[in-house]
Short mmCIF file of C-alpha atoms and ligand atoms in Angstrom, two decimals:
data_model
loop_
_atom_site.label_atom_id
_atom_site.label_comp_id
_atom_site.label_asym_id
_atom_site.label_seq_id
_atom_site.Cartn_x
_atom_site.Cartn_y
_atom_site.Cartn_z
CA MET A 1 80.82 -191.04 -80.22
CA SER A 2 77.76 -192.26 -82.05
CA SER A 3 77.92 -191.72 -86.00
CA GLU A 4 74.53 -189.81 -85.53
CA LEU A 5 75.83 -187.78 -83.32
CA ALA A 6 78.89 -187.20 -84.78
CA GLU A 7 76.95 -186.31 -88.25
CA VAL A 8 74.61 -183.49 -85.77
CA LEU A 9 77.57 -182.00 -84.08
CA THR A 10 79.11 -181.60 -87.98
CA ALA A 11 76.02 -179.81 -88.50
CA ILE A 12 75.92 -177.55 -86.19
CA ALA A 13 79.44 -176.53 -86.54
CA ASN A 14 78.60 -176.18 -90.33
CA VAL A 15 75.53 -173.52 -89.32
CA ASP A 16 77.97 -171.73 -87.18
CA GLY A 17 80.09 -171.24 -90.04
CA PHE A 18 77.22 -169.80 -91.95
CA LEU A 19 76.41 -167.38 -89.46
CA LYS A 20 79.47 -166.32 -88.51
CA ASP A 21 79.89 -165.57 -92.16
CA LEU A 22 76.82 -163.32 -92.48
CA TYR A 23 76.76 -161.80 -88.86
CA VAL A 24 80.30 -161.50 -88.19
CA GLY A 25 82.50 -161.90 -91.26
CA ASP A 26 86.10 -161.37 -91.67
CA ASP A 27 87.73 -159.45 -88.68
CA GLU A 28 91.04 -158.75 -89.08
CA ASP A 29 92.18 -157.75 -85.42
CA LEU A 30 89.22 -160.81 -84.03
CA GLN A 31 91.61 -163.34 -86.32
CA SER A 32 94.42 -162.44 -85.46
CA ALA A 33 93.49 -162.73 -81.27
CA LEU A 34 92.61 -166.31 -82.33
CA ASP A 35 95.31 -167.04 -84.16
CA ARG A 36 98.03 -165.76 -81.35
CA ILE A 37 96.10 -168.47 -79.21
CA ASP A 38 96.62 -170.94 -81.54
CA GLU A 39 100.50 -170.43 -82.36
CA ASN A 40 100.97 -170.21 -78.19
CA GLY A 41 99.51 -173.66 -78.00
CA PHE A 42 96.81 -172.31 -75.14
CA LEU A 43 93.06 -174.10 -75.10
CA PRO A 44 90.83 -173.20 -78.15
CA ALA A 45 88.83 -171.74 -75.12
CA SER A 46 87.02 -168.96 -76.44
CA VAL A 47 83.47 -167.82 -77.07
CA SER A 48 82.36 -168.85 -80.46
CA ALA A 49 82.37 -165.47 -83.23
CA THR A 50 78.47 -165.22 -82.67
CA GLN A 51 78.35 -165.79 -78.54
CA GLY A 52 81.37 -162.86 -78.95
CA LYS A 53 79.10 -160.63 -80.95
CA PHE A 54 76.27 -161.42 -78.42
CA LEU A 55 78.07 -160.23 -75.73
CA HIS A 56 78.73 -157.16 -77.56
CA LEU A 57 75.30 -156.32 -78.05
CA LEU A 58 74.38 -156.97 -74.68
CA ALA A 59 77.13 -154.77 -73.55
CA LYS A 60 75.17 -152.19 -75.66
CA LEU A 61 72.08 -153.03 -74.90
CA ALA A 62 72.90 -152.37 -70.97
CA ASN A 63 74.25 -149.40 -72.25
CA ALA A 64 77.69 -150.89 -70.47
CA ARG A 65 80.75 -148.11 -69.73
CA ASN A 66 82.17 -149.75 -67.36
CA ILE A 67 82.71 -153.66 -67.32
CA LEU A 68 84.32 -156.63 -65.82
CA GLU A 69 85.37 -159.93 -67.36
CA ILE A 70 86.64 -162.84 -65.50
CA GLY A 71 89.30 -164.94 -67.44
CA THR A 72 90.52 -163.23 -70.15
CA LEU A 73 92.77 -166.06 -72.18
CA GLY A 74 93.81 -164.58 -75.42
CA GLY A 75 91.28 -161.31 -74.79
CA TYR A 76 89.06 -162.55 -77.46
CA SER A 77 85.54 -162.21 -75.63
CA THR A 78 87.39 -158.69 -74.45
CA ILE A 79 87.72 -157.33 -77.62
CA TRP A 80 84.35 -157.86 -78.70
CA MET A 81 83.05 -156.32 -75.31
CA ALA A 82 85.58 -153.43 -75.35
CA ARG A 83 84.18 -152.34 -78.46
CA ALA A 84 80.75 -151.69 -77.08
CA VAL A 85 81.98 -149.43 -74.39
CA GLY A 86 82.80 -146.30 -76.42
CA PRO A 87 85.97 -144.44 -76.35
CA ASN A 88 85.48 -143.37 -72.62
CA GLY A 89 84.86 -146.31 -71.40
CA ARG A 90 86.82 -149.19 -69.39
CA VAL A 91 86.74 -153.08 -69.34
CA ILE A 92 88.90 -154.56 -66.23
CA THR A 93 89.68 -158.02 -67.36
CA LEU A 94 91.46 -160.40 -64.53
CA GLU A 95 93.48 -163.50 -65.79
CA TYR A 96 95.89 -166.06 -64.13
CA GLU A 97 98.54 -166.56 -66.46
CA PRO A 98 100.92 -164.27 -67.18
CA LYS A 99 101.21 -165.52 -70.62
CA HIS A 100 97.74 -165.57 -71.48
CA ALA A 101 97.69 -161.81 -69.98
CA GLU A 102 100.71 -160.90 -71.91
CA ILE A 103 99.04 -162.10 -75.30
CA ALA A 104 96.15 -160.97 -74.58
CA GLU A 105 97.47 -157.49 -74.08
CA SER A 106 99.41 -157.60 -77.78
CA SER A 107 95.64 -158.52 -79.26
CA ILE A 108 94.08 -155.57 -77.36
CA ALA A 109 96.92 -153.19 -78.51
CA GLN A 110 96.42 -154.56 -82.23
CA ALA A 111 92.81 -153.62 -82.17
CA GLY A 112 93.14 -150.87 -81.08
CA LEU A 113 91.78 -150.68 -77.51
CA ALA A 114 95.12 -150.46 -75.46
CA ASP A 115 93.82 -147.37 -73.50
CA ILE A 116 90.13 -148.46 -72.90
CA VAL A 117 91.23 -152.44 -71.66
CA ASP A 118 93.16 -153.28 -68.28
CA VAL A 119 94.38 -156.51 -68.19
CA ARG A 120 95.46 -157.38 -64.57
CA THR A 121 97.64 -160.65 -63.42
CA GLY A 122 96.91 -162.78 -60.98
CA ALA A 123 94.24 -165.33 -59.39
CA ALA A 124 90.75 -163.21 -59.37
CA MET A 125 90.14 -164.40 -55.70
CA ASP A 126 93.39 -161.88 -55.47
CA LEU A 127 92.32 -159.16 -57.59
CA LEU A 128 88.74 -158.57 -56.79
CA PRO A 129 89.38 -157.78 -53.10
CA GLN A 130 91.48 -154.83 -54.55
CA ILE A 131 88.63 -153.84 -57.15
CA LYS A 132 86.63 -153.01 -54.81
CA GLU A 133 88.87 -151.35 -52.60
CA GLU A 134 90.16 -148.96 -55.31
CA GLY A 135 86.76 -147.90 -55.65
CA SER A 136 86.40 -149.30 -59.26
CA ALA A 137 82.70 -150.58 -58.86
CA PRO A 138 79.95 -150.45 -59.70
CA PHE A 139 80.09 -152.42 -63.11
CA ASP A 140 77.34 -152.09 -65.69
CA LEU A 141 78.30 -156.20 -67.13
CA VAL A 142 80.40 -158.54 -65.20
CA PHE A 143 81.11 -161.38 -67.58
CA ILE A 144 82.39 -164.98 -65.57
CA ASP A 145 84.71 -167.16 -67.87
CA ALA A 146 87.63 -168.48 -65.65
CA ASP A 147 87.86 -171.67 -63.44
CA LYS A 148 84.83 -172.98 -63.14
CA GLU A 149 85.89 -174.22 -59.62
CA ASN A 150 85.29 -170.49 -58.36
CA ASN A 151 82.17 -169.86 -60.20
CA VAL A 152 79.97 -169.41 -56.73
CA ASN A 153 82.47 -167.25 -55.67
CA TYR A 154 82.81 -164.93 -58.22
CA ILE A 155 79.11 -165.09 -58.53
CA SER A 156 78.88 -163.54 -54.82
CA TRP A 157 81.76 -160.91 -55.86
CA ALA A 158 79.84 -160.09 -58.96
CA VAL A 159 76.86 -158.97 -57.13
CA GLU A 160 78.97 -157.06 -54.49
CA LEU A 161 80.53 -154.70 -57.31
CA SER A 162 77.22 -154.24 -58.69
CA ARG A 163 74.18 -151.40 -58.58
CA PRO A 164 70.71 -152.69 -59.71
CA GLY A 165 70.33 -153.32 -63.43
CA THR A 166 74.06 -154.30 -63.45
CA VAL A 167 74.08 -157.55 -66.02
CA ILE A 168 76.04 -160.33 -64.79
CA VAL A 169 76.78 -163.37 -67.43
CA VAL A 170 78.27 -166.73 -66.62
CA ASP A 171 79.81 -169.01 -69.41
CA ASN A 172 79.57 -172.39 -69.83
CA ILE A 173 76.94 -173.40 -67.98
CA ILE A 174 75.89 -176.16 -69.02
CA TRP A 175 78.90 -178.59 -69.77
CA ASN A 176 77.43 -180.57 -72.43
CA GLY A 177 75.13 -181.52 -70.44
CA THR A 178 76.72 -182.84 -67.29
CA VAL A 179 75.29 -180.25 -64.94
CA LEU A 180 72.93 -183.41 -64.25
CA ASP A 181 75.04 -185.84 -63.01
CA GLU A 182 74.87 -184.47 -59.13
CA GLY A 183 77.88 -187.49 -58.91
CA SER A 184 80.20 -185.70 -61.59
CA THR A 185 83.84 -185.61 -60.60
CA ASP A 186 84.93 -182.87 -63.68
CA ALA A 187 85.46 -179.83 -61.87
CA ASN A 188 83.05 -177.88 -64.98
CA ALA A 189 80.35 -179.57 -64.34
CA ILE A 190 80.71 -179.80 -60.75
CA GLY A 191 81.16 -175.46 -61.13
CA ALA A 192 78.64 -175.54 -63.85
CA ARG A 193 76.36 -177.13 -61.66
CA ALA A 194 76.78 -174.50 -58.71
CA ALA A 195 76.34 -171.68 -60.67
CA LEU A 196 73.34 -172.70 -61.58
CA LEU A 197 71.89 -173.60 -58.02
CA ALA A 198 73.46 -170.72 -56.81
CA LEU A 199 72.04 -168.62 -59.19
CA SER A 200 68.71 -169.96 -58.48
CA ALA A 201 68.65 -169.30 -55.18
CA ASP A 202 69.89 -165.87 -55.41
CA ASP A 203 67.04 -163.44 -54.60
CA ARG A 204 69.01 -160.41 -55.41
CA LEU A 205 68.92 -161.35 -58.96
CA GLU A 206 66.69 -162.29 -62.02
CA THR A 207 67.81 -164.84 -63.95
CA THR A 208 67.54 -167.06 -66.81
CA VAL A 209 69.59 -169.51 -68.83
CA LEU A 210 70.11 -170.20 -72.45
CA GLN A 211 71.55 -173.76 -74.12
CA THR A 212 73.72 -173.30 -77.48
CA VAL A 213 75.42 -175.19 -79.47
CA CYS A 214 77.81 -173.80 -81.64
CA ASN A 215 81.50 -175.46 -83.48
CA LYS A 216 82.37 -176.15 -79.74
CA GLY A 217 79.26 -178.03 -78.99
CA TRP A 218 77.10 -178.03 -76.23
CA ASP A 219 77.02 -175.40 -73.67
CA GLY A 220 75.19 -172.15 -72.11
CA PHE A 221 74.90 -169.09 -70.91
CA ALA A 222 73.47 -167.94 -67.73
CA LEU A 223 71.91 -164.14 -67.90
CA ALA A 224 71.26 -162.37 -64.07
CA VAL A 225 69.90 -158.65 -63.80
CA VAL A 226 70.77 -157.61 -60.53
CA LYS A 227 67.27 -156.10 -58.53
N1 LIG B 1 86.86 -165.02 -71.60
C1 LIG B 1 87.85 -165.46 -72.62
C2 LIG B 1 87.83 -167.39 -72.42
C3 LIG B 1 88.42 -167.18 -70.97
S1 LIG B 1 88.65 -168.68 -70.78
C4 LIG B 1 87.23 -166.00 -74.04
O1 LIG B 1 85.98 -166.25 -74.08
O2 LIG B 1 87.66 -165.26 -74.92
C5 LIG B 1 89.45 -169.39 -69.30
C6 LIG B 1 90.75 -168.00 -68.31
O3 LIG B 1 90.57 -167.94 -67.25
C7 LIG B 1 91.71 -168.89 -68.86
O4 LIG B 1 92.90 -167.83 -69.82
C8 LIG B 1 92.45 -169.10 -67.65
O5 LIG B 1 93.91 -169.73 -67.23
C9 LIG B 1 91.65 -168.27 -66.73
N2 LIG B 1 92.18 -168.30 -65.39
C10 LIG B 1 91.66 -169.70 -64.43
N3 LIG B 1 92.04 -170.36 -63.28
C11 LIG B 1 91.83 -168.56 -62.54
C12 LIG B 1 91.65 -167.12 -61.88
N4 LIG B 1 91.65 -168.39 -60.67
N5 LIG B 1 91.77 -166.25 -61.53
C13 LIG B 1 91.83 -165.66 -62.99
N6 LIG B 1 91.89 -166.26 -64.53
C14 LIG B 1 91.84 -167.19 -64.03
MG1 LIG B 2 84.29 -169.73 -71.90
#
């Protein structure tokens, strides 16, 4: 990495810290969710603080009461969204790794959201058909943030479980700009690019993509609304 790039990344991280102080502040329950992720040696893959609040505000804008999340990790983004749905709302979140699901459940309980959040353990592609069968759809908002190889499948499922107006958010859609590299062999880059192309080709959706920079570097969100 060039020293200029390293300086830019440091400056971005500093600004992100400043924004977190201004717009999120100290939040004991969110901080302990992040601490548990760290203590258990999980990858630090949670959304940033300002991105978490962005999801929270999106859920409020959408007046969301019924949210589906694919990819829980330690429940950090889950807590942000669950705080937006109100006492009668619900968040179903899908997580493949039992240890992640267990830690997420404890952080969600600590945040006082155990009655609102339903953490389900398993491969999302196995759990999604059950969610359809049990009649939990339509969701008001779907947040896709799991194994990027399945992004395109998850987008199809999100539409399947939607109604007109449902908001679909796909995280990590830029992956440090690797999406321009058609020959990439990185599964995350391939998954991000495939999602960009699938969203663009899907005429059931109105979509835009925002590139983001934060303490974790350069990435982006796709935001789609079902027509
Ligand atoms: N949304 C979280 C971060 C999720 S990280 C946040 O921002 O706070 C991605 C998670 O997806 C990891 O915990 C990983 O174990 C999970 N995952 C990977 N493959 C999956 C699959 N096939 N089904 C469900 N979850 C999966
Ligand atoms: Mg992510």
